[in-house]
XYZ file of C-alpha atoms in Angstrom:
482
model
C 54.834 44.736 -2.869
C 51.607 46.148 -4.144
C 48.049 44.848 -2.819
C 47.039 43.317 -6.031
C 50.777 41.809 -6.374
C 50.072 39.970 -2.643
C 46.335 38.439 -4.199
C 48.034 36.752 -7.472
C 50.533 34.935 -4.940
C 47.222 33.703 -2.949
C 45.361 33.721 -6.083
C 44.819 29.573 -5.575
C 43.808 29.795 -1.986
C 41.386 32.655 -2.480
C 39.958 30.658 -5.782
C 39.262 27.965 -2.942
C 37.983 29.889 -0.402
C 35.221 31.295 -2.878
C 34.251 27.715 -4.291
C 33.988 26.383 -0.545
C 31.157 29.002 0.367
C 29.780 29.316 -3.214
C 29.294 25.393 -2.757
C 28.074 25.915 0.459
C 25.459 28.553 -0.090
C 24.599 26.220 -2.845
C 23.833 22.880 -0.499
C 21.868 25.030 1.849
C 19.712 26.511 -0.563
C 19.077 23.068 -3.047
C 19.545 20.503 -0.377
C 20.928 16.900 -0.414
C 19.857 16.462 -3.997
C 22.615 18.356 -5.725
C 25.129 16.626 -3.494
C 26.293 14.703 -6.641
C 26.543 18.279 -8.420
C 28.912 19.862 -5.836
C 30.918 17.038 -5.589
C 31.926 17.144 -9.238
C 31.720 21.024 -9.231
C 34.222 20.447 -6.361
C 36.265 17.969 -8.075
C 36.655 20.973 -11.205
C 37.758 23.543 -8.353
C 40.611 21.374 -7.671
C 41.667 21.028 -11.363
C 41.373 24.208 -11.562
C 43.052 25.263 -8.653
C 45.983 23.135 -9.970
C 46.194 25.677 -12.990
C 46.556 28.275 -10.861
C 49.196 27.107 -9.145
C 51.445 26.108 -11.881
C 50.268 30.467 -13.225
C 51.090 32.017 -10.494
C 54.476 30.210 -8.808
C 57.320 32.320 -9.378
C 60.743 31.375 -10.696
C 62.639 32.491 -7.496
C 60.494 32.013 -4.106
C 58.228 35.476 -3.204
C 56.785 36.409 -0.527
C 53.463 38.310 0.101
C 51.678 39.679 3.346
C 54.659 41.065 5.422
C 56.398 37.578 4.958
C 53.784 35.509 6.434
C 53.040 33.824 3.072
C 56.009 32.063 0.352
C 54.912 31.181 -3.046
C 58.034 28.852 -4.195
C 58.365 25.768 -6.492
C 58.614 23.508 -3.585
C 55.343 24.624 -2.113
C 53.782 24.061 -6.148
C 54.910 20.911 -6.325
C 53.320 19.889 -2.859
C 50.573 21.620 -3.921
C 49.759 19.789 -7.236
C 50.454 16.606 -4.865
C 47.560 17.662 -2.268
C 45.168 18.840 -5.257
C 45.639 15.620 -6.909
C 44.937 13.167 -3.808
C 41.988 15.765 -2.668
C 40.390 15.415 -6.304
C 41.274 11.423 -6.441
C 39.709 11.062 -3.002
C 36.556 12.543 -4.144
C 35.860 11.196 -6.929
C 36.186 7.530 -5.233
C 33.372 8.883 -2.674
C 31.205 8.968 -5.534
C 29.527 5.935 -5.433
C 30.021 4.655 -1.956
C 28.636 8.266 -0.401
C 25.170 7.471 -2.352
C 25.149 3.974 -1.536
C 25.681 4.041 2.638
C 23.444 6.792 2.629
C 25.666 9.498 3.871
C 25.252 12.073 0.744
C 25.233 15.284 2.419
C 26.153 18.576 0.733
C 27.992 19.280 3.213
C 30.937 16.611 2.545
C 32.742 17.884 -0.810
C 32.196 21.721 1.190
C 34.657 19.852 3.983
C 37.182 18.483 1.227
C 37.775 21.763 0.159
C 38.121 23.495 3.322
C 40.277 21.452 4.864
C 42.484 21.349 0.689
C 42.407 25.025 1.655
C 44.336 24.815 4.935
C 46.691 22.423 3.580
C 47.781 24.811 0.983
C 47.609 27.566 3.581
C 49.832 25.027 5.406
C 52.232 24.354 2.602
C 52.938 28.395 1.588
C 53.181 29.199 5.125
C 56.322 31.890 5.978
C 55.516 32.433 9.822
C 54.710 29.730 12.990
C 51.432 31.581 13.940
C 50.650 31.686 10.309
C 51.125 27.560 9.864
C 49.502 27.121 12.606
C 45.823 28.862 11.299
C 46.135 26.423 8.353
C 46.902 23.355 10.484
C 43.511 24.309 12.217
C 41.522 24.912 8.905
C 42.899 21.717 7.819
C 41.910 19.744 11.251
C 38.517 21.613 11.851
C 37.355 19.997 8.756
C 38.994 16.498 8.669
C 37.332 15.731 12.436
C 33.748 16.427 10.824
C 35.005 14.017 7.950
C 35.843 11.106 9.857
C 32.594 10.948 11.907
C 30.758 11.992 9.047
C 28.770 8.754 8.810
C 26.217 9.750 11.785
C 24.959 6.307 11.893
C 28.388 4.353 12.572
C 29.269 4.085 16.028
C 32.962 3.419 14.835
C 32.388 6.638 12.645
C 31.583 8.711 15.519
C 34.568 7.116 17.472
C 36.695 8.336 14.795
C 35.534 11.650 14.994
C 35.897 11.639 18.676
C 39.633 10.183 19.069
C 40.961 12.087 16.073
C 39.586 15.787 17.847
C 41.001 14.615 21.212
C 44.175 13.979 19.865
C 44.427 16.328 17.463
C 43.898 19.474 20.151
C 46.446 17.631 21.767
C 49.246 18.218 18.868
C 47.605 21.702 18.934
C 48.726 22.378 22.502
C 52.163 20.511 21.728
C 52.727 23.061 18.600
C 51.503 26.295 20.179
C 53.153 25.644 23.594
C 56.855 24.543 20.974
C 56.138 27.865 19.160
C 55.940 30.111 22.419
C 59.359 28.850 23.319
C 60.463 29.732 20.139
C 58.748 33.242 19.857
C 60.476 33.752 23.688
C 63.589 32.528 23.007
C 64.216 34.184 19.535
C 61.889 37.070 19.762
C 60.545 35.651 16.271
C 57.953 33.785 14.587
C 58.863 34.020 10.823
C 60.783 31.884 9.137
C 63.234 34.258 7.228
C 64.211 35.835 10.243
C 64.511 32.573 12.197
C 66.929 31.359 9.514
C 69.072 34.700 9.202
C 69.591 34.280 12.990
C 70.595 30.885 13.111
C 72.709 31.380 9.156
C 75.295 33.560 10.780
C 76.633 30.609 13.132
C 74.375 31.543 16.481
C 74.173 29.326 18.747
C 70.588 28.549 19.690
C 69.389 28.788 23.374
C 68.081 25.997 25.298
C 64.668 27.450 25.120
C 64.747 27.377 21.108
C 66.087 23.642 21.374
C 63.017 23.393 23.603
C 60.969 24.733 20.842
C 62.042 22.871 18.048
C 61.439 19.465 19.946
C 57.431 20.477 20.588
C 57.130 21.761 17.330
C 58.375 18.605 15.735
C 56.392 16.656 17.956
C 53.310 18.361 16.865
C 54.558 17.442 13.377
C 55.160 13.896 13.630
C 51.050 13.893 15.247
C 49.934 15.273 12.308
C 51.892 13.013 9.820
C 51.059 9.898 12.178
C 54.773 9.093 13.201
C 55.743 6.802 15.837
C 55.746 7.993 19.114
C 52.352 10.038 17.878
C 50.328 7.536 15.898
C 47.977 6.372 18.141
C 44.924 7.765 16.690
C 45.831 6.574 13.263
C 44.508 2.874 13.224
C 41.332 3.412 14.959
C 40.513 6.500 12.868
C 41.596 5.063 9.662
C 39.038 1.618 10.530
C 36.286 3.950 11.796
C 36.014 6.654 9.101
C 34.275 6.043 5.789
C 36.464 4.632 3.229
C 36.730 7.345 0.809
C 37.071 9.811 4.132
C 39.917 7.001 5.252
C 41.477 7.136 1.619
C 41.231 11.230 1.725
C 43.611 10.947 5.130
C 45.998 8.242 3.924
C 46.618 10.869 0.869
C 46.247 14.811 1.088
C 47.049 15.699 4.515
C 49.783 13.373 4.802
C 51.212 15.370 1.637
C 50.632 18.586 3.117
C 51.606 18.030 6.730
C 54.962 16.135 5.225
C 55.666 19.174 3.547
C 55.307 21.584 6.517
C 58.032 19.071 8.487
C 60.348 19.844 5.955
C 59.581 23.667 5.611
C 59.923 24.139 9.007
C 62.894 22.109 9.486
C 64.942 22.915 6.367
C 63.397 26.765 6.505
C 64.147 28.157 10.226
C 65.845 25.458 11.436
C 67.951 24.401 8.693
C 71.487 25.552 9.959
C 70.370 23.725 13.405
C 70.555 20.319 11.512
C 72.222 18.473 14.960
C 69.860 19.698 17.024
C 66.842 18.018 15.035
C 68.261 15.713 13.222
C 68.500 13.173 16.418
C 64.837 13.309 16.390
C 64.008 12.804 12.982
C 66.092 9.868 13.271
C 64.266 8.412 16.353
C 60.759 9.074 15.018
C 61.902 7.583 11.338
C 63.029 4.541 12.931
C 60.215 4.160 15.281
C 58.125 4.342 12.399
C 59.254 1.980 10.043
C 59.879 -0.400 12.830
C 56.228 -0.379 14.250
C 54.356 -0.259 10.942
C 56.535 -3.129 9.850
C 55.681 -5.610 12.694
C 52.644 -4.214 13.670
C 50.556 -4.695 10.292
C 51.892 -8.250 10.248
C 48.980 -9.591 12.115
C 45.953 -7.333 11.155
C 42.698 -9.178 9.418
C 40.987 -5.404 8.933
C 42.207 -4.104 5.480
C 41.800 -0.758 6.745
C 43.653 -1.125 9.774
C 46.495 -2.514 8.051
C 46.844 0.454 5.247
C 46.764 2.881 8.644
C 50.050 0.811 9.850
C 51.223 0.223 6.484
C 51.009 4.757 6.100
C 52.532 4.761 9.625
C 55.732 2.880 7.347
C 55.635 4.430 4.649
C 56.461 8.186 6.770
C 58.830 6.622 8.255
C 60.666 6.232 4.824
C 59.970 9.434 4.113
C 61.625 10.809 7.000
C 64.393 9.249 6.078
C 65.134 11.380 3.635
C 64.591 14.717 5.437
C 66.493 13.165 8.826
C 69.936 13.525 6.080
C 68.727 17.591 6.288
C 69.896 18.023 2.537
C 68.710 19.028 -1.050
C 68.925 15.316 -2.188
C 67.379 14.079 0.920
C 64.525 16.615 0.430
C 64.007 15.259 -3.171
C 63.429 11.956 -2.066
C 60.787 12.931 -0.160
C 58.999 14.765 -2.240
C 59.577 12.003 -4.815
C 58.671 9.385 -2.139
C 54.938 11.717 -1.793
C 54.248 11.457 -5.099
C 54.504 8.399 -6.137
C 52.936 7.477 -2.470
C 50.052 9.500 -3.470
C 49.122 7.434 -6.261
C 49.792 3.952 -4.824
C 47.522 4.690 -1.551
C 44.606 6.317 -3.635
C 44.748 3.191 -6.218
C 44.971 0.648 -3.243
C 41.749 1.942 -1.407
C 40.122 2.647 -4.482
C 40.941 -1.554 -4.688
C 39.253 -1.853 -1.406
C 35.952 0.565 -1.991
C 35.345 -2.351 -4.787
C 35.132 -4.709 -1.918
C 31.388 -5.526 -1.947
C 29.270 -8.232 -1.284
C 25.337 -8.530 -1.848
C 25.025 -4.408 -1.391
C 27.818 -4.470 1.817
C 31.134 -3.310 2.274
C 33.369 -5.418 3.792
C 36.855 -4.767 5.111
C 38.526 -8.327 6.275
C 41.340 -9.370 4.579
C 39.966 -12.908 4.583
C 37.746 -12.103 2.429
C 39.771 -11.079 -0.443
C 40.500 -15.110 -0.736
C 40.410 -16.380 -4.076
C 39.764 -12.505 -5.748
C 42.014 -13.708 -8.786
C 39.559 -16.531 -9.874
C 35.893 -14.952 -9.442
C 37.923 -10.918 -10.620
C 41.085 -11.450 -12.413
C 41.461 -7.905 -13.073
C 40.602 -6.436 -9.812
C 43.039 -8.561 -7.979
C 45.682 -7.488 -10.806
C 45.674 -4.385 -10.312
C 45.599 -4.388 -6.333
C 48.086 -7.090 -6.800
C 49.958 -3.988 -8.435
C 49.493 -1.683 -5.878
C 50.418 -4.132 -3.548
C 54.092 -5.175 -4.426
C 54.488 -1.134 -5.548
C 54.240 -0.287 -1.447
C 56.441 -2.912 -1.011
C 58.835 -1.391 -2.883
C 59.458 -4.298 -5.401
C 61.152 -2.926 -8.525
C 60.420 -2.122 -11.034
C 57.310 -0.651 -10.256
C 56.633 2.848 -9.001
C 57.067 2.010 -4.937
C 60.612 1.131 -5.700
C 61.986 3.986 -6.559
C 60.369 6.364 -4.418
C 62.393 4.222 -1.610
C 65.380 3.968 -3.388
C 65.779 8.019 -3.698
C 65.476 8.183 -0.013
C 67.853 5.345 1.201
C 70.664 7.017 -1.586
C 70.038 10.014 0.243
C 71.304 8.660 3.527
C 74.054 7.243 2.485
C 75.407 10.316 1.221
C 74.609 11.793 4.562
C 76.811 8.877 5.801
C 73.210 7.992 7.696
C 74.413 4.263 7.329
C 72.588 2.434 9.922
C 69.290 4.293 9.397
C 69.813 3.149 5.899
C 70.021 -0.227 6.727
C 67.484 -0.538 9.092
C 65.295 1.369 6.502
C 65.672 -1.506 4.048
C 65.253 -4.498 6.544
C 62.536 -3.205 7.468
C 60.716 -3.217 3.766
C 61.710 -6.978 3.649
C 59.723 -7.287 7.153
C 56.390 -5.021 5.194
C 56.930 -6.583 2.308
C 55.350 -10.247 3.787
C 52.128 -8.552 5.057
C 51.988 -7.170 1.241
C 52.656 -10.222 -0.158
C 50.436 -12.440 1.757
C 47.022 -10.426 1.002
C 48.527 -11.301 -3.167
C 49.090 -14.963 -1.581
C 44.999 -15.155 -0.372
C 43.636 -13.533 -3.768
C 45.493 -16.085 -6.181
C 45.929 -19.232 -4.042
C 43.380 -19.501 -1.424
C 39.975 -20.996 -2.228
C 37.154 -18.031 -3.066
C 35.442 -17.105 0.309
C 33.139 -14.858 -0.581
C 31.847 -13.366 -4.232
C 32.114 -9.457 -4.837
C 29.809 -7.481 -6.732
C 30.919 -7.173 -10.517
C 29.756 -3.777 -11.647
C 32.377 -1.158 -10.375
C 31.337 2.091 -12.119
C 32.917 4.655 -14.361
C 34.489 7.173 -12.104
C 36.192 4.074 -10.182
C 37.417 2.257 -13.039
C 39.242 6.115 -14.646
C 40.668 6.160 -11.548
C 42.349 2.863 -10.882
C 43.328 2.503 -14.374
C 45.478 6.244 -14.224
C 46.772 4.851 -10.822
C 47.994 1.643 -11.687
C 48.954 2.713 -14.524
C 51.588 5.077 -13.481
C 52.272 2.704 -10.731
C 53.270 -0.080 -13.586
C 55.103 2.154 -15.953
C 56.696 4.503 -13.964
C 60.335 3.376 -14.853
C 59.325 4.149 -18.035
C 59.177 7.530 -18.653
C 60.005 9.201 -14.420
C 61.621 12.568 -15.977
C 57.914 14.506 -14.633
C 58.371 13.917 -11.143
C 62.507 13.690 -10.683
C 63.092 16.908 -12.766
C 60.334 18.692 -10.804
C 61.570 17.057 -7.518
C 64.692 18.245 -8.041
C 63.730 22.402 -9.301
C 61.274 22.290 -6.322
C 63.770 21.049 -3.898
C 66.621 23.465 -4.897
C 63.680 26.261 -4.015
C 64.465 25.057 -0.544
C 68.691 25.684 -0.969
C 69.161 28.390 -2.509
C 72.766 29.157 -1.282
């Protein structure tokens, strides 16, 4: 493949990698004031970027740079996903950046950095070259959460998420090593041509796999690995917290199932154990552990914790229906979690943000539409048909039970009943307990565009789901294509 062939495969990345230092060159030379500017200008990459992706994906998956990069439909679909949230995310930092103070230039140049690595992540063909978008990606994101200088929480953030996240570093590097001794490879094609032709896989690769994975299930917050999440997710800046809960899940969900279903796909009973575990773990903890959080924040971080363990559900049955449903499951995630914090940005009293779920009481008498639409959001993450959250479980528990997964199934369902009372009860305080506090009215523009699109498709979903299923489903197949 020619030179100029390799660049149109990249062409979205490298349209990224220009905007970041164009926008950066830009901040350093006009200062705090055009913050505003580069924020929108960044929030246009994106869209554009989007374009880009849907040009330049081929029919049948290509690769460019001696294998070390895939364009496919299943990375453009992820893609679109990660755009979307990154774009969302930003423009709900709008407002609240200018407001707390903390509008620097520098923090639409970190969205797009670290929107950079993730698609670096997504397209990624080789372990060493995942691994240099999983850093891009991370470098950024622990500047973003203790990007409010002033908060000592902020800083905390910062602090845990680096900490841990050079842990899962370690954990993936020291996984791939055992799988670069063991197999003599790092690239996916060759990984899975070895493993296709019935080979049985060393100890050392087995070895491998279960560091890699663990690395994984750090960076998507799953249970054994999510201790950071909670404390990161209260500490950060909303929009910053709202950025996390949505574009790097997408992207770092994603790489679990490239990596799994890629390489390692004809080693299905060597991972699938795990997945299992960690799925179960997952759903379990964020279940019972929201139940009895009074920080809004803190409980979204458990209820995310859930919600990947759903997800995994679907890739744990290591098929093309089971990777659907998760990419399903993303998308309509995507939207729910970005509508739900842009719900709790609008929680403001006489010029302060506050986060306790107590004070959402009475919400539905002094803001009937506000408490609507989180009210929306709300029953939609706990999967109550027929809105949007519904399905997106319902594609993932079918695809179990065709892998004869029974029990995950069931434990998978019992434990949405458990989430769905902490969901409930914050709809309970807004419409039956007694006002506690009043919120500002005035909500702004940008805010209200976006939680009208968001609840919207959350509502009507049913309605017209073709979009996402058909492109779930061509994307997916990308993945299979025996």
């Amino acid at each position: 493949m020619s030179y100029l062939a390799n660049l149109q495969l990249v062409l979205p990345e490298l349209w990224l990698a220009a905007v970041g230092m164009a926008l950066l060159m830009l901040g350093v030379f006009k200062g705090d004031r055009m913050t505003p500017t580069l924020t929108s200008l960044a929030v246009l990459a994106f869209v554009v970027a989007a374009a880009l992706v849907v040009g330049v994906t081929p029919v049948k998956p290509t690769t460019a740079f001696a294998e070390l990069f895939v364009n496919d439909r299943f990375g453009a679909f992820m893609k679109l996903l990660v755009l979307a949230g990154s774009a969302l995310s930003l423009v709900l930092s709008l407002g609240y950046n200018e407001h707390e103070k903390m509008a620097r230039f520098e923090y639409p140049v970190l969205f797009v950095f670290a929107t950079l690595g993730m698609l670096m992540m997504v397209s990624a063909n080789d372990l060493i070259a995942l691994y240099l978008g999983l850093e891009l990606q991370s470098l950024a994101l622990y500047v973003a959460a203790a990007f409010q200088r002033d908060s000592l929480r902020s800083t905390e953030a910062g602090l845990k998420y680096f900490v841990l996240g050079a842990l899962s570093s370690g954990l993936y590097l020291y996984g791939a090593s055992f799988v670069y001794g063991f197999a003599g490879t790092t690239r996916f094609s060759a990984l899975a041509a070895m493993f296709a032709g019935g080979t049985t896989p060393s100890v050392g690769v087995v070895i491998g796999i279960a560091f890699v994975a663990a690395a994984l299930a750090f960076k998507v917050s799953a249970v054994p690995f999510h201790m950071w999440t909670p404390d990161v997710y209260e500490g950060a800046p909303t929009p910053v917290t709202a950025f996390f809960a949505a574009a790097p899940k997408v992207a770092a969900t994603a790489l679990f199932v490239r990596v799994l279903i890629g390489p390692f796909g004809h080693l299905v009973a060597q991972w699938q154990q795990i997945i299992i575990a960690i799925s179960i773990a997952s759903m379990v903890l964020g279940a019972y552990a929201a139940i009895n959080q009074r920080n809004i924040k803190r409980l979204m971080a458990y209820s995310s914790i859930a919600n990947i363990g759903y997800a995994l559900v679907g890739l744990a049955a290591g098929t093309e229906v089971g990777v659907r449903g998760v990419m399903i499951y993303m998308a309509i995630y995507v939207v729910m979690v970005v509508g739900a914090f842009g719900c709790i940005l609008c929680m403001r009293e006489k010029g302060r943000f506050v986060e306790g779920i107590g004070d959402l009481a009475g919400l539905a008498k002094t803001q009937p539409l506000l408490a609507a639409v989180f009210a929306v959001f709300l029953f939609s993450l706990a999967g109550i048909p027929p809105l949007a959250g519904f399905f997106g479980k319902l594609y993932v528990f079918l695809a179990a039970i065709e892998a004869r997964l029974y029990t995950l199934a069931v434990i998978g369902v019992l434990t949405s009943v458990v989430g769905a009372y902490y969901y409930v009860r914050i709809v309970k305080i807004m419409y039956f307990d007694e006002p506690a506090i009043a919120f500002e009215r005035p909500i702004g523009g940008s805010m209200s565009t976006v939680l009208t699109l968001t609840g919207l498709f959350t509502l009507l979903f049913f309605v017209y789901p073709a979009p996402i299923l058909t492109g779930a489903k061509i994307a997916a197949a990308a993945l299979f294509p025996g």
